[in-house]
Amino acid sequence: MAAGSAALLLSLLGALGLSDPGPLEDVVIERYYIPKVCLREAQMGDFVRYHYNGTFKDGKKFDSSYDRGATVAGVVGVGRLITGMDRGLQGMCVNERRHLIVPPHLGYGSIGVAGLIPPDATLYFDVVMLDIWNKEDKLQITTLAKPEHCNRTVENSDFVRYHYNGTLLDGTPFDSSYSKDSTYDTYVGTGWLIKGMDQGLLGMCAGEKRSIIIPPFLAYGEKGYGTVIPPQASLVFSVLLVDFHNPKDGVSLEHLEVPASCRRRAVTGDFVRYHYNGTLMDGTLFDSSYSRNQTYNTYIGKGYIIPGMDQGLQGVCIGERRRVVVPPHLAYGENGVGNKIPGSAVLIFDVHIIDFHNPDDPVEIETVHRPEGCNVTTHDRDFIRYHYNCSLLDGTRLFSSHDYEKPQEVTLGANKVIEGLNSGLLGMCVGERRVLIVPPHLGHGESGARGVPGSAVLRFEVELISLEEGVPEGYLFIWHGDPPENLFEQMDLNKDGQIPADEFSTFIKTQVAEGKGRLMPSSDPEKVIADMFGNQDRNQDGRITAEELKLKSDEDREKVHEEL
């Protein structure tokens, strides 16, 4: 019935007086509550669901759907209802309330209903419309929010996790995942959901919000569901898709930043140090190495980490930033872990590769500059001076000899520097510059050192400043030829039968100056000579006698004889 006709009848009703309107020709309609939003009005052929109270003029109730605890459902305008109700329901919106006055000839006429409605009774109905739908209806899907980036959308056979609020068309809530503090987790398109939800979830992105209105024939139909969803009820779901995956999914990779230079990519068996942020698909952070201010360090491809990360870190470059999307069957599965990673959760790792190495890696040596005519190079036991800059592979500066007044000094092969640096300094010419990449097993190992993280690969820029030829291990001085005959007599400069420290020092310095021998190179030759004297002064009385003086080669032969 048109609104204009209703207004005309209402004015006629007012003119006659509500207490005695006289004979009515048509239904009198009072629309005493009209909702602000009306998506559709009831038309002929629509299925409707409504509540009502029915009374006579004196207010006596003859029927009520409320008393029966069940709404009324039926088709409007096809003769299944009394004519007055058929007319009175047309044009109604969901949640609209109407007061209808139905004259006898549009109600039960002169016959009435035995024992319930007397003949020629005018009927008064108070009606609230709860639901409207039609067999031609389809899903009504409204996108409420959608993320900017959406690499993939839901398809049949995907497993989805979503939150929802479920209401009837009039807004009555019947269920909510939020109240259970848990997502609803299920497969799409396999019959585990009502047909309307199976269809309504298709094409969604993770993080998308939708309103899905489902007509009864795509929901619970004529039977309804329990006490919460009545028969022939349209359902409204407000859905937030948290994440989804397919059981056939593998790891998905997104290369966010790849260095221009990548000399080697990580493979199974490599030890990788990386930072990461771990989030769920809705952006919820569940873990971060940055919050601990410490890299995550592990072997890849050996089962020490979840399978998805074992796969996702294959082929990374040092310095690379990569996003690794891991489906639950390659992460923590249906059970999840702790209270931060729910069951069946897709995990997203944004990783930054700091460095990696293999336990079999040698020192990498890159010669930046090598002087022409380089004939003399460094060997173990040589004493060298060199400058260096030391950093991590991500560029973090650790140490530099340039921070001090003098270059670094060391005797190679004397275990005074880490093994990798010692190796990298061998075979160098004075003036040569190198870049050394030192793996941790040739550096500071798993424990690291002061200012050096554990398992860190180190980068050294080195320049050789000077080189002094060394002596064999265990020697403080060596002869360039055969030692002098009657060594004690030549050392005993004043011929008093004993050699004090000053005579010993004078003799050794003379041999060095004449090129007959050389001291172990050191920044303090006086200390080397003092050590030599101390070794010969066996009774520590400050003087060396002929019995005490022995060449190291003679001492070594004596030791072998004693062992034999």
Coordinates of C-alpha atoms in Angstrom, one line a residue:
M1 CA 0.0 0.0 0.0
A2 CA 1.4 3.4 -1.0
A3 CA 2.3 5.9 1.8
G4 CA -0.1 8.5 0.3
S5 CA -3.1 6.1 0.6
A6 CA -2.1 5.3 4.2
A7 CA -2.0 9.0 5.1
L8 CA -5.4 9.5 3.5
L9 CA -6.9 6.7 5.5
L10 CA -5.3 8.0 8.7
S11 CA -6.8 11.5 8.1
L12 CA -10.2 9.9 7.4
L13 CA -9.8 7.9 10.6
G14 CA -9.0 11.0 12.5
A15 CA -12.1 12.8 11.1
L16 CA -14.4 10.0 12.1
G17 CA -12.8 9.7 15.5
L18 CA -10.6 6.8 16.7
S19 CA -13.3 5.7 19.1
D20 CA -15.8 5.1 16.4
P21 CA -14.3 5.2 13.0
G22 CA -17.4 3.7 11.4
P23 CA -17.3 1.1 8.6
L24 CA -13.8 0.8 7.1
E25 CA -13.3 0.2 3.4
D26 CA -9.6 -0.6 3.6
V27 CA -6.8 -1.4 6.1
V28 CA -5.8 1.6 8.2
I29 CA -2.0 1.7 8.6
E30 CA -0.1 3.7 11.2
R31 CA 3.7 3.7 10.7
Y32 CA 4.7 4.6 14.2
Y33 CA 8.4 3.6 13.8
I34 CA 10.3 3.9 10.5
P35 CA 14.0 3.0 10.6
K36 CA 16.5 5.6 9.2
V37 CA 18.0 3.0 6.8
C38 CA 15.7 0.9 4.7
L39 CA 17.6 -1.3 2.2
R40 CA 14.4 -2.7 0.7
E41 CA 10.6 -2.7 1.2
A42 CA 8.4 -5.7 1.3
Q43 CA 6.7 -6.4 -2.1
M44 CA 4.3 -8.9 -3.4
G45 CA 6.0 -12.3 -3.6
D46 CA 8.5 -11.5 -0.9
F47 CA 9.0 -13.9 2.0
V48 CA 8.7 -12.0 5.3
R49 CA 9.2 -12.8 8.9
Y50 CA 7.5 -10.7 11.6
H51 CA 6.2 -10.6 15.1
Y52 CA 2.7 -9.4 16.0
N53 CA 0.1 -8.9 18.7
G54 CA -3.6 -9.3 17.6
T55 CA -6.4 -7.6 19.6
F56 CA -10.0 -6.6 19.3
K57 CA -11.2 -3.1 19.6
D58 CA -11.6 -3.4 23.4
G59 CA -7.9 -4.5 23.7
K60 CA -8.6 -8.1 24.3
K61 CA -5.9 -10.3 22.8
F62 CA -6.9 -13.0 20.4
D63 CA -3.5 -14.0 19.2
S64 CA 0.2 -13.2 19.5
S65 CA 3.4 -14.6 17.9
Y66 CA 5.3 -13.5 21.0
D67 CA 3.2 -15.8 23.2
R68 CA 4.1 -18.7 20.9
G69 CA 7.7 -17.9 21.0
A70 CA 8.1 -18.0 17.3
T71 CA 8.0 -15.5 14.5
V72 CA 5.6 -15.8 11.6
A73 CA 7.0 -16.4 8.1
G74 CA 5.1 -16.3 4.9
V75 CA 4.8 -14.8 1.4
V76 CA 3.2 -11.4 1.0
G77 CA 0.4 -10.7 -1.5
V78 CA -0.3 -14.3 -2.8
G79 CA -3.4 -15.0 -0.7
R80 CA -1.7 -17.0 2.1
L81 CA -2.5 -14.4 4.6
I82 CA -5.8 -12.6 5.4
T83 CA -6.2 -9.8 2.9
G84 CA -5.8 -7.1 5.5
M85 CA -2.5 -8.5 6.6
D86 CA -1.3 -9.0 3.0
R87 CA -2.0 -5.3 2.3
G88 CA -0.7 -4.0 5.7
L89 CA 2.7 -5.7 5.3
Q90 CA 3.5 -4.4 1.9
G91 CA 6.0 -1.5 1.7
M92 CA 7.4 -2.3 5.2
C93 CA 11.1 -2.1 6.0
V94 CA 13.0 -4.3 8.3
N95 CA 12.6 -3.1 11.9
E96 CA 9.6 -1.0 10.9
R97 CA 6.6 -1.0 13.3
R98 CA 3.1 -0.6 12.2
H99 CA -0.3 -0.5 13.8
L100 CA -2.9 -2.1 11.4
I101 CA -6.7 -1.9 11.7
V102 CA -8.3 -4.6 9.5
P103 CA -12.0 -4.4 8.8
P104 CA -14.0 -7.6 8.9
H105 CA -14.3 -8.0 5.1
L106 CA -10.5 -8.0 4.9
G107 CA -10.2 -10.3 7.9
Y108 CA -12.4 -13.2 8.8
G109 CA -15.6 -11.7 7.6
S110 CA -19.1 -12.7 8.8
I111 CA -17.9 -16.2 9.7
G112 CA -15.0 -15.5 12.0
V113 CA -13.0 -18.3 13.5
A114 CA -14.8 -20.6 15.8
G115 CA -13.9 -20.0 19.4
L116 CA -11.4 -17.4 18.6
I117 CA -12.7 -14.5 16.4
P118 CA -16.4 -13.7 16.3
P119 CA -18.2 -12.8 13.1
D120 CA -17.8 -9.3 11.7
A121 CA -14.8 -8.5 14.0
T122 CA -12.5 -5.6 13.3
L123 CA -8.9 -6.7 14.0
Y124 CA -6.1 -4.7 15.4
F125 CA -2.5 -5.8 14.8
D126 CA 0.7 -4.4 16.2
V127 CA 3.4 -5.6 13.8
V128 CA 7.2 -5.4 13.7
M129 CA 9.0 -6.6 10.5
L130 CA 12.1 -8.7 11.1
D131 CA 13.1 -10.1 7.7
I132 CA 12.4 -9.7 4.0
W133 CA 13.8 -11.9 1.2
N134 CA 13.0 -13.3 -2.2
K135 CA 13.9 -16.5 -4.0
E136 CA 15.6 -14.4 -6.6
D137 CA 17.9 -12.8 -4.0
K138 CA 21.6 -13.3 -4.2
L139 CA 24.3 -12.6 -1.6
Q140 CA 24.7 -9.0 -0.8
I141 CA 28.5 -8.4 -0.2
T142 CA 29.7 -5.0 0.9
T143 CA 33.5 -4.4 1.3
L144 CA 34.0 -2.3 4.4
A145 CA 37.8 -2.2 4.4
K146 CA 40.5 -3.6 2.2
P147 CA 44.3 -3.6 2.6
E148 CA 46.4 -1.7 0.1
H149 CA 48.5 -4.7 -0.8
C150 CA 46.7 -8.0 -1.6
N151 CA 48.9 -10.6 -3.4
R152 CA 46.3 -13.3 -3.3
T153 CA 42.6 -13.8 -2.5
V154 CA 40.5 -16.7 -1.1
E155 CA 39.7 -19.6 -3.4
N156 CA 37.8 -22.8 -3.0
S157 CA 39.7 -25.4 -0.9
D158 CA 41.6 -22.7 1.0
F159 CA 41.7 -22.9 4.8
V160 CA 40.6 -19.6 6.4
R161 CA 40.7 -18.0 9.8
Y162 CA 38.3 -15.2 10.4
H163 CA 36.5 -13.3 13.0
Y164 CA 32.8 -12.5 12.7
N165 CA 29.7 -11.0 14.3
G166 CA 26.5 -12.7 13.2
T167 CA 23.1 -11.0 13.4
L168 CA 19.6 -11.5 12.0
L169 CA 18.4 -9.0 9.5
D170 CA 16.8 -6.9 12.3
G171 CA 20.1 -6.7 14.1
T172 CA 19.5 -9.4 16.7
P173 CA 22.9 -11.0 17.4
F174 CA 23.1 -14.8 17.4
D175 CA 26.8 -15.5 17.4
S176 CA 30.2 -13.9 17.5
S177 CA 33.8 -15.3 17.3
Y178 CA 35.0 -12.3 19.3
S179 CA 33.0 -13.5 22.3
K180 CA 34.9 -16.8 22.2
D181 CA 38.2 -15.0 21.8
S182 CA 39.1 -17.3 18.9
T183 CA 38.9 -17.1 15.2
Y184 CA 36.6 -19.4 13.2
D185 CA 38.8 -21.8 11.3
T186 CA 37.6 -23.8 8.4
Y187 CA 37.9 -24.8 4.7
V188 CA 36.1 -22.9 2.0
G189 CA 34.0 -24.5 -0.7
T190 CA 34.1 -28.0 0.8
G191 CA 30.7 -28.0 2.5
W192 CA 31.8 -27.2 6.0
L193 CA 30.1 -23.8 5.9
I194 CA 26.6 -22.7 4.9
K195 CA 26.5 -22.0 1.2
G196 CA 26.2 -18.3 1.6
M197 CA 29.4 -18.1 3.7
D198 CA 31.2 -20.4 1.3
Q199 CA 30.4 -18.0 -1.5
G200 CA 30.8 -14.8 0.6
L201 CA 34.4 -15.5 1.6
L202 CA 35.6 -16.0 -1.9
G203 CA 37.9 -13.3 -3.3
M204 CA 38.7 -11.8 0.2
C205 CA 42.2 -10.6 1.0
A206 CA 43.8 -11.1 4.4
G207 CA 42.9 -8.2 6.5
E208 CA 39.7 -7.4 4.5
K209 CA 36.4 -6.6 6.2
R210 CA 33.1 -7.5 4.6
S211 CA 29.4 -7.4 5.4
I212 CA 27.7 -10.4 3.9
I213 CA 23.9 -10.7 3.9
I214 CA 22.8 -14.2 3.2
P215 CA 19.2 -15.2 2.3
P216 CA 17.7 -18.2 4.2
F217 CA 17.9 -20.6 1.3
L218 CA 21.7 -20.1 1.4
A219 CA 21.8 -20.3 5.2
Y220 CA 19.7 -22.5 7.5
G221 CA 16.4 -22.4 5.5
E222 CA 13.1 -23.6 6.8
K223 CA 14.6 -25.4 9.8
G224 CA 16.7 -22.6 11.2
Y225 CA 19.4 -23.5 13.7
G226 CA 18.7 -24.3 17.3
T227 CA 17.1 -21.6 19.3
V228 CA 19.2 -18.7 18.0
I229 CA 18.4 -18.8 14.3
P230 CA 14.7 -19.0 13.5
P231 CA 13.3 -20.7 10.3
Q232 CA 13.5 -18.7 7.1
A233 CA 16.0 -16.2 8.6
S234 CA 18.3 -14.0 6.6
L235 CA 21.7 -13.7 8.2
V236 CA 24.1 -10.8 8.3
F237 CA 27.8 -11.5 8.9
S238 CA 30.4 -8.8 9.6
V239 CA 33.6 -10.7 8.7
L240 CA 37.3 -9.9 9.2
L241 CA 39.5 -12.3 7.4
V242 CA 42.6 -12.8 9.6
D243 CA 44.5 -15.2 7.3
F244 CA 44.2 -18.0 4.9
H245 CA 46.3 -20.6 3.1
N246 CA 46.0 -23.7 1.0
P247 CA 47.3 -27.1 2.2
K248 CA 49.1 -27.2 -1.1
D249 CA 50.9 -23.9 -0.5
G250 CA 54.6 -23.7 -0.3
V251 CA 56.7 -20.9 1.1
S252 CA 56.1 -17.6 -0.6
L253 CA 59.1 -15.2 -1.0
E254 CA 59.2 -11.5 -1.6
H255 CA 62.6 -10.0 -2.3
L256 CA 62.4 -6.5 -0.6
E257 CA 66.0 -5.5 -1.1
V258 CA 68.8 -7.4 -2.8
P259 CA 72.3 -6.0 -2.7
A260 CA 73.8 -5.2 -6.2
S261 CA 76.8 -7.4 -5.4
C262 CA 76.1 -10.9 -4.1
R263 CA 79.2 -13.1 -4.4
R264 CA 77.6 -16.1 -2.8
R265 CA 74.1 -17.2 -1.8
A266 CA 73.3 -19.2 1.3
V267 CA 72.8 -23.0 0.9
T268 CA 72.0 -25.9 3.2
G269 CA 74.6 -26.2 5.9
D270 CA 75.4 -22.5 6.1
F271 CA 75.2 -20.8 9.4
V272 CA 73.1 -17.6 9.1
R273 CA 72.8 -14.6 11.4
Y274 CA 69.8 -12.4 10.7
H275 CA 67.3 -10.0 12.2
Y276 CA 63.6 -10.5 11.8
N277 CA 60.1 -9.3 12.7
G278 CA 57.5 -12.1 12.8
T279 CA 53.9 -11.1 12.3
L280 CA 50.6 -12.8 11.7
M281 CA 48.8 -12.0 8.4
D282 CA 46.7 -9.3 10.2
G283 CA 49.9 -7.5 11.2
T284 CA 50.0 -8.7 14.8
L285 CA 53.7 -8.9 15.9
F286 CA 54.5 -12.2 17.7
D287 CA 58.2 -12.0 17.9
S288 CA 61.2 -9.8 16.9
S289 CA 65.0 -10.2 17.2
Y290 CA 65.2 -6.4 17.2
S291 CA 63.4 -6.3 20.5
R292 CA 66.2 -8.5 22.0
N293 CA 68.9 -6.4 20.3
Q294 CA 70.4 -9.7 19.1
T295 CA 70.5 -11.5 15.8
Y296 CA 68.9 -15.0 15.4
N297 CA 71.8 -17.4 14.6
T298 CA 71.2 -20.8 13.1
Y299 CA 72.1 -23.4 10.5
I300 CA 69.7 -23.6 7.6
G301 CA 68.4 -26.7 5.9
K302 CA 69.2 -28.9 8.9
G303 CA 65.9 -28.9 10.8
Y304 CA 67.0 -26.4 13.5
I305 CA 64.2 -24.0 12.6
I306 CA 60.7 -24.4 11.2
P307 CA 60.6 -26.0 7.8
G308 CA 59.3 -22.9 6.2
M309 CA 62.2 -20.8 7.3
D310 CA 64.7 -23.6 6.4
Q311 CA 63.3 -23.2 2.9
G312 CA 62.8 -19.5 3.0
L313 CA 66.4 -18.6 3.8
Q314 CA 67.9 -20.7 1.0
G315 CA 69.6 -18.5 -1.6
V316 CA 69.8 -15.3 0.5
C317 CA 72.6 -12.8 0.0
I318 CA 74.4 -11.0 2.8
G319 CA 72.6 -7.7 3.4
E320 CA 69.4 -8.9 1.7
R321 CA 66.0 -8.0 3.0
R322 CA 63.4 -10.7 2.3
R323 CA 59.8 -11.4 3.3
V324 CA 59.0 -15.1 3.9
V325 CA 55.4 -16.1 4.1
V326 CA 55.1 -19.5 5.8
P327 CA 51.8 -21.6 5.7
P328 CA 51.0 -23.3 9.0
H329 CA 51.9 -26.8 7.8
L330 CA 55.4 -25.6 7.4
A331 CA 55.3 -23.6 10.7
Y332 CA 53.5 -24.6 13.9
G333 CA 50.6 -26.4 12.4
E334 CA 47.1 -26.8 13.8
N335 CA 48.2 -26.4 17.5
G336 CA 50.2 -23.1 17.2
V337 CA 52.6 -22.4 20.0
G338 CA 52.2 -20.4 23.2
N339 CA 49.7 -17.7 23.4
K340 CA 51.1 -15.6 20.5
I341 CA 50.9 -18.0 17.6
P342 CA 47.4 -19.5 17.2
G343 CA 46.7 -22.8 15.6
S344 CA 46.7 -22.9 11.8
A345 CA 48.3 -19.4 11.6
V346 CA 50.2 -18.2 8.5
L347 CA 53.4 -16.5 9.6
I348 CA 55.2 -13.6 7.9
F349 CA 58.9 -13.0 8.6
D350 CA 60.6 -9.9 7.4
V351 CA 64.3 -10.8 7.6
H352 CA 67.5 -8.9 7.2
I353 CA 70.5 -11.1 6.5
I354 CA 73.5 -9.8 8.5
D355 CA 76.0 -12.5 7.4
F356 CA 76.4 -16.2 6.8
H357 CA 79.2 -18.6 6.5
N358 CA 80.0 -22.3 6.3
P359 CA 82.1 -24.2 8.9
D360 CA 84.3 -25.2 6.0
D361 CA 84.8 -21.6 4.7
P362 CA 88.5 -20.4 4.5
V363 CA 89.5 -16.8 4.8
E364 CA 88.5 -14.8 1.7
I365 CA 91.3 -12.6 0.5
E366 CA 90.9 -9.8 -2.0
T367 CA 94.0 -7.9 -3.0
V368 CA 93.1 -4.2 -3.4
H369 CA 96.6 -3.0 -4.2
R370 CA 100.0 -4.8 -4.6
P371 CA 103.2 -2.8 -5.2
E372 CA 105.2 -3.5 -8.3
G373 CA 108.5 -5.5 -7.8
C374 CA 107.2 -7.3 -4.7
N375 CA 109.9 -9.9 -3.9
V376 CA 109.7 -10.2 -0.1
T377 CA 106.5 -11.3 1.5
T378 CA 105.4 -12.1 5.0
H379 CA 105.8 -15.5 6.7
D380 CA 105.1 -17.0 10.1
R381 CA 107.4 -15.7 12.7
D382 CA 107.9 -12.4 10.9
F383 CA 107.4 -9.2 12.8
I384 CA 105.1 -6.8 11.0
R385 CA 103.4 -3.5 11.5
Y386 CA 100.1 -3.0 9.8
H387 CA 97.0 -0.8 9.8
Y388 CA 93.5 -2.2 9.8
N389 CA 89.8 -1.4 9.9
C390 CA 87.6 -4.1 11.3
S391 CA 83.8 -4.2 10.7
L392 CA 80.8 -6.5 10.5
L393 CA 79.5 -7.4 7.1
D394 CA 76.6 -5.1 7.6
G395 CA 79.1 -2.2 7.8
T396 CA 79.0 -1.8 11.6
R397 CA 82.5 -0.5 12.6
L398 CA 84.2 -2.4 15.4
F399 CA 87.9 -1.5 15.6
S400 CA 90.6 0.5 13.8
S401 CA 94.3 0.9 14.3
H402 CA 93.9 4.4 13.0
D403 CA 92.4 5.3 16.4
Y404 CA 95.9 4.9 17.9
E405 CA 99.2 6.7 17.4
K406 CA 101.0 3.7 15.9
P407 CA 100.2 0.8 13.6
Q408 CA 99.4 -2.6 15.1
E409 CA 102.5 -4.7 15.7
V410 CA 102.5 -8.5 15.8
T411 CA 104.7 -11.6 15.3
L412 CA 102.9 -13.8 12.8
G413 CA 102.3 -17.3 13.9
A414 CA 102.7 -16.6 17.6
N415 CA 99.0 -16.8 18.4
K416 CA 98.8 -13.1 19.1
V417 CA 95.9 -12.4 16.6
I418 CA 92.9 -14.5 15.5
E419 CA 93.7 -17.3 13.1
G420 CA 91.9 -15.8 10.2
L421 CA 93.7 -12.5 10.4
N422 CA 97.0 -14.2 10.8
S423 CA 96.3 -16.2 7.6
G424 CA 95.2 -13.2 5.7
L425 CA 98.4 -11.3 6.6
L426 CA 100.7 -14.0 5.2
G427 CA 102.2 -13.6 1.8
M428 CA 101.9 -9.8 1.8
C429 CA 104.4 -7.2 0.5
V430 CA 105.1 -3.9 2.3
G431 CA 102.6 -1.4 1.0
E432 CA 100.1 -4.1 -0.1
R433 CA 96.4 -3.6 0.8
R434 CA 93.9 -6.4 1.2
V435 CA 90.3 -7.0 2.3
L436 CA 89.9 -10.1 4.4
I437 CA 86.6 -11.9 5.2
V438 CA 87.1 -14.0 8.3
P439 CA 84.5 -16.6 9.2
P440 CA 83.8 -17.0 12.9
H441 CA 85.5 -20.4 13.3
L442 CA 88.7 -18.5 12.3
G443 CA 87.7 -15.4 14.2
H444 CA 86.1 -15.1 17.6
G445 CA 83.9 -18.2 17.4
E446 CA 80.4 -18.7 18.8
S447 CA 81.1 -16.7 21.9
G448 CA 82.4 -13.6 20.2
A449 CA 84.6 -11.2 22.1
R450 CA 84.3 -7.8 23.7
G451 CA 82.5 -5.7 21.1
V452 CA 82.2 -8.7 18.7
P453 CA 78.9 -10.6 18.5
G454 CA 79.0 -14.4 18.6
S455 CA 79.4 -16.3 15.3
A456 CA 80.1 -13.0 13.5
V457 CA 81.8 -12.9 10.1
L458 CA 84.4 -10.1 10.2
R459 CA 85.7 -7.8 7.5
F460 CA 89.2 -6.5 7.7
E461 CA 90.8 -3.8 5.6
V462 CA 94.6 -4.3 6.1
E463 CA 97.7 -2.4 4.9
L464 CA 101.2 -3.8 5.6
I465 CA 103.5 -0.9 6.8
S466 CA 106.7 -2.8 7.6
L467 CA 108.2 -6.3 7.8
E468 CA 111.1 -7.7 9.8
E469 CA 112.2 -11.3 9.0
G470 CA 111.5 -13.6 11.8
V471 CA 113.2 -16.5 13.5
P472 CA 112.0 -20.1 13.9
E473 CA 109.6 -20.9 16.6
G474 CA 111.3 -21.3 20.0
Y475 CA 114.3 -19.2 19.0
L476 CA 115.2 -15.7 20.2
F477 CA 118.3 -15.4 18.0
I478 CA 119.7 -17.3 15.0
W479 CA 123.1 -17.3 13.3
H480 CA 123.2 -16.6 9.6
G481 CA 126.1 -19.0 9.3
D482 CA 127.8 -21.3 11.7
P483 CA 128.2 -20.0 15.2
P484 CA 131.7 -18.9 16.2
E485 CA 134.1 -21.6 17.6
N486 CA 134.9 -21.2 21.3
L487 CA 131.7 -19.2 21.7
F488 CA 132.1 -18.7 25.5
E489 CA 135.6 -17.3 25.1
Q490 CA 134.5 -14.7 22.5
M491 CA 131.6 -13.7 24.7
D492 CA 133.8 -13.3 27.7
L493 CA 135.1 -10.0 26.7
N494 CA 137.3 -9.3 29.8
K495 CA 138.4 -12.9 30.0
D496 CA 137.4 -13.4 33.6
G497 CA 135.7 -16.7 33.1
Q498 CA 132.2 -15.4 33.4
I499 CA 129.8 -13.4 31.3
P500 CA 127.7 -10.7 33.0
A501 CA 124.6 -9.2 31.3
D502 CA 126.4 -6.2 29.8
E503 CA 129.0 -8.4 28.1
F504 CA 126.3 -10.7 26.8
S505 CA 124.3 -7.8 25.4
T506 CA 127.4 -6.2 23.8
F507 CA 128.4 -9.4 22.1
I508 CA 124.9 -10.1 20.7
K509 CA 124.4 -6.5 19.4
T510 CA 127.8 -6.8 17.6
Q511 CA 126.8 -10.0 15.9
V512 CA 123.5 -8.3 14.7
A513 CA 125.4 -5.2 13.5
E514 CA 127.9 -7.2 11.6
G515 CA 125.1 -9.3 9.9
K516 CA 126.3 -12.5 11.5
G517 CA 122.9 -13.2 13.1
R518 CA 119.5 -11.7 13.9
L519 CA 117.3 -11.4 16.9
M520 CA 113.7 -12.4 17.0
P521 CA 112.0 -9.2 15.7
S522 CA 110.3 -7.2 18.3
S523 CA 109.5 -3.6 19.2
D524 CA 112.0 -4.0 22.1
P525 CA 115.2 -5.8 21.2
E526 CA 116.6 -5.1 24.7
K527 CA 113.9 -7.3 26.2
V528 CA 114.7 -10.1 23.7
I529 CA 118.4 -10.0 24.7
A530 CA 117.4 -9.9 28.4
D531 CA 115.3 -13.0 27.8
M532 CA 118.2 -14.7 26.0
F533 CA 120.5 -14.0 28.9
G534 CA 117.9 -15.2 31.4
N535 CA 117.7 -18.5 29.5
Q536 CA 121.5 -19.0 29.7
D537 CA 121.9 -17.9 33.3
R538 CA 120.5 -21.2 34.6
N539 CA 121.3 -20.6 38.3
Q540 CA 120.0 -17.0 38.0
D541 CA 123.1 -15.6 39.7
G542 CA 123.5 -12.8 37.1
R543 CA 126.4 -14.4 35.4
I544 CA 126.8 -17.1 32.7
T545 CA 129.6 -19.7 33.1
A546 CA 131.0 -22.0 30.4
E547 CA 129.0 -24.9 31.8
E548 CA 125.8 -22.8 31.6
L549 CA 126.2 -21.6 28.0
K550 CA 124.5 -23.8 25.4
L551 CA 123.2 -23.4 22.0
K552 CA 119.5 -24.1 21.6
S553 CA 120.3 -26.8 19.0
D554 CA 122.5 -28.5 21.5
E555 CA 119.7 -28.3 24.1
D556 CA 117.2 -29.8 21.7
R557 CA 119.6 -32.7 21.0
E558 CA 120.1 -33.3 24.8
K559 CA 116.3 -33.4 25.3
V560 CA 115.9 -35.9 22.5
H561 CA 118.7 -38.1 24.1
E562 CA 117.0 -37.8 27.5
E563 CA 113.6 -38.9 26.0
L564 CA 115.2 -41.8 24.2

